[in-house]
mmCIF file of C-alpha atoms in Angstrom:
data_model
loop_
_atom_site.group_PDB
_atom_site.id
_atom_site.type_symbol
_atom_site.label_atom_id
_atom_site.label_comp_id
_atom_site.label_asym_id
_atom_site.label_seq_id
_atom_site.Cartn_x
_atom_site.Cartn_y
_atom_site.Cartn_z
ATOM 1 C CA MET A 14 68.542 -39.335 20.494
ATOM 2 C CA LEU A 15 71.874 -39.372 18.641
ATOM 3 C CA VAL A 16 71.424 -43.041 17.752
ATOM 4 C CA HIS A 17 67.999 -42.235 16.310
ATOM 5 C CA ILE A 18 69.457 -39.414 14.199
ATOM 6 C CA LEU A 19 72.309 -41.620 12.956
ATOM 7 C CA LYS A 20 69.918 -44.433 12.029
ATOM 8 C CA ARG A 21 67.715 -41.970 10.199
ATOM 9 C CA PHE A 22 70.700 -40.452 8.401
ATOM 10 C CA LEU A 23 72.385 -43.745 7.523
ATOM 11 C CA GLY A 24 69.217 -45.717 7.018
ATOM 12 C CA SER A 25 68.628 -49.198 8.260
ATOM 13 C CA ASN A 26 71.321 -50.682 6.018
ATOM 14 C CA PRO A 27 73.369 -53.126 8.142
ATOM 15 C CA SER A 28 76.514 -52.436 6.095
ATOM 16 C CA TYR A 29 77.036 -49.223 8.057
ATOM 17 C CA SER A 30 78.543 -49.778 11.463
ATOM 18 C CA VAL A 31 80.312 -47.680 14.032
ATOM 19 C CA ALA A 32 83.254 -50.037 14.536
ATOM 20 C CA LYS A 33 84.240 -53.108 12.598
ATOM 21 C CA PRO A 34 84.927 -56.101 14.808
ATOM 22 C CA ASN A 35 88.096 -57.070 12.940
ATOM 23 C CA MET A 36 89.796 -53.646 13.347
ATOM 24 C CA ASN A 37 92.925 -53.488 15.402
ATOM 25 C CA ASP A 38 92.541 -51.211 18.454
ATOM 26 C CA GLU A 39 95.882 -49.522 17.798
ATOM 27 C CA VAL A 40 94.881 -48.585 14.235
ATOM 28 C CA LEU A 41 91.570 -47.241 15.507
ATOM 29 C CA PHE A 42 93.331 -45.183 18.179
ATOM 30 C CA ASN A 43 95.793 -43.742 15.643
ATOM 31 C CA ASP A 44 92.959 -42.814 13.295
ATOM 32 C CA LEU A 45 91.052 -41.117 16.100
ATOM 33 C CA SER A 46 94.083 -39.244 17.404
ATOM 34 C CA SER A 47 95.045 -37.959 13.946
ATOM 35 C CA SER A 48 91.428 -36.875 13.379
ATOM 36 C CA PHE A 49 91.420 -35.111 16.743
ATOM 37 C CA CYS A 50 94.643 -33.244 15.923
ATOM 38 C CA SER A 51 93.245 -32.014 12.619
ATOM 39 C CA ILE A 52 89.995 -30.963 14.318
ATOM 40 C CA GLU A 53 91.969 -29.191 17.045
ATOM 41 C CA SER A 54 94.078 -27.238 14.556
ATOM 42 C CA HIS A 55 90.966 -26.428 12.530
ATOM 43 C CA ASP A 56 89.206 -25.121 15.652
ATOM 44 C CA THR A 57 92.258 -23.075 16.628
ATOM 45 C CA ARG A 58 92.368 -21.501 13.198
ATOM 46 C CA ASN A 59 88.652 -20.677 13.371
ATOM 47 C CA ILE A 60 89.047 -19.087 16.798
ATOM 48 C CA MET A 61 91.942 -16.950 15.584
ATOM 49 C CA TRP A 62 90.031 -15.798 12.497
ATOM 50 C CA GLY A 63 86.973 -15.025 14.633
ATOM 51 C CA TYR A 64 89.057 -12.852 16.945
ATOM 52 C CA LEU A 65 90.714 -11.132 13.994
ATOM 53 C CA ARG A 66 87.399 -10.398 12.313
ATOM 54 C CA ALA A 67 85.923 -8.950 15.487
ATOM 55 C CA ALA A 68 89.104 -7.012 16.294
ATOM 56 C CA LEU A 69 89.122 -5.391 12.866
ATOM 57 C CA ARG A 70 85.532 -4.319 13.494
ATOM 58 C CA GLY A 71 86.608 -2.572 16.683
ATOM 59 C CA ASP A 72 85.692 -5.083 19.407
ATOM 60 C CA GLN A 73 87.936 -4.265 22.377
ATOM 61 C CA GLU A 74 87.874 -7.779 23.872
ATOM 62 C CA ALA A 75 88.875 -9.309 20.539
ATOM 63 C CA GLN A 76 91.664 -6.740 20.181
ATOM 64 C CA TYR A 77 92.870 -7.620 23.661
ATOM 65 C CA GLN A 78 92.783 -11.361 22.867
ATOM 66 C CA MET A 79 94.659 -10.817 19.595
ATOM 67 C CA GLY A 80 97.292 -8.863 21.515
ATOM 68 C CA LEU A 81 97.681 -11.646 24.075
ATOM 69 C CA ASN A 82 97.849 -14.307 21.385
ATOM 70 C CA TYR A 83 100.606 -12.445 19.538
ATOM 71 C CA LEU A 84 102.398 -11.721 22.810
ATOM 72 C CA ASN A 85 102.403 -15.382 23.842
ATOM 73 C CA GLY A 86 102.513 -16.993 20.391
ATOM 74 C CA GLN A 87 99.164 -18.761 20.795
ATOM 75 C CA LEU A 88 96.468 -19.915 18.347
ATOM 76 C CA GLY A 89 99.037 -20.709 15.707
ATOM 77 C CA LEU A 90 100.380 -17.151 15.594
ATOM 78 C CA ASP A 91 104.090 -16.427 15.717
ATOM 79 C CA ARG A 92 105.215 -14.397 18.705
ATOM 80 C CA SER A 93 105.302 -10.774 17.560
ATOM 81 C CA TYR A 94 105.766 -7.896 19.976
ATOM 82 C CA ILE A 95 104.962 -5.375 17.238
ATOM 83 C CA HIS A 96 101.554 -6.925 16.493
ATOM 84 C CA ALA A 97 100.887 -7.519 20.184
ATOM 85 C CA GLU A 98 101.611 -3.871 20.951
ATOM 86 C CA LYS A 99 99.336 -2.724 18.124
ATOM 87 C CA TRP A 100 96.353 -4.772 19.287
ATOM 88 C CA LEU A 101 96.846 -4.094 22.999
ATOM 89 C CA GLU A 102 97.175 -0.349 22.369
ATOM 90 C CA GLN A 103 93.949 -0.360 20.367
ATOM 91 C CA ALA A 104 92.137 -2.236 23.129
ATOM 92 C CA ALA A 105 93.568 0.100 25.785
ATOM 93 C CA HIS A 106 92.552 3.144 23.736
ATOM 94 C CA GLN A 107 88.982 1.831 23.735
ATOM 95 C CA GLY A 108 89.089 1.376 27.500
ATOM 96 C CA HIS A 109 89.741 -2.330 27.973
ATOM 97 C CA PRO A 110 90.505 -2.739 31.696
ATOM 98 C CA PHE A 111 93.471 -5.139 31.374
ATOM 99 C CA ALA A 112 95.083 -4.046 28.111
ATOM 100 C CA LYS A 113 97.174 -1.271 29.689
ATOM 101 C CA GLU A 114 98.408 -3.635 32.392
ATOM 102 C CA GLU A 115 99.472 -6.219 29.791
ATOM 103 C CA LEU A 116 101.302 -3.524 27.832
ATOM 104 C CA LYS A 117 103.158 -2.411 30.965
ATOM 105 C CA LYS A 118 104.110 -6.021 31.771
ATOM 106 C CA ALA A 119 105.328 -6.597 28.220
ATOM 107 C CA TYR A 120 107.387 -3.383 28.246
ATOM 108 C CA ASN A 121 108.944 -4.346 31.598
ATOM 109 C CA GLN A 122 109.812 -7.828 30.354
ATOM 110 C CA LEU A 123 111.443 -6.426 27.245
ATOM 111 C CA ALA A 124 113.308 -3.697 29.132
ATOM 112 C CA PHE A 125 114.786 -6.014 31.765
ATOM 113 C CA SER A 126 115.455 -9.106 29.668
#
């Protein structure tokens, strides 16, 4: 199916090919790995913005996820206990089942570290 779509998109022109026979495998691998890294960072950024958009609209799960991501420094966010506390408190206030537990764990870690 995918081959059919690609042929239809690219046409039947033989100048288009998936891999050139004279390409070095190492160059191909480096190109693919750099493309994958840029796709991965792009996806991470999109996930973070999706959570932020939903959290600002009041979604408790998104608020909880934003709190965890700030708490652990994930999705390209810097670790920030102030932001983590803000988002986890909002999620807990709306009744998220695990937000209060995460807040307690974070407070304990900060108090005893």
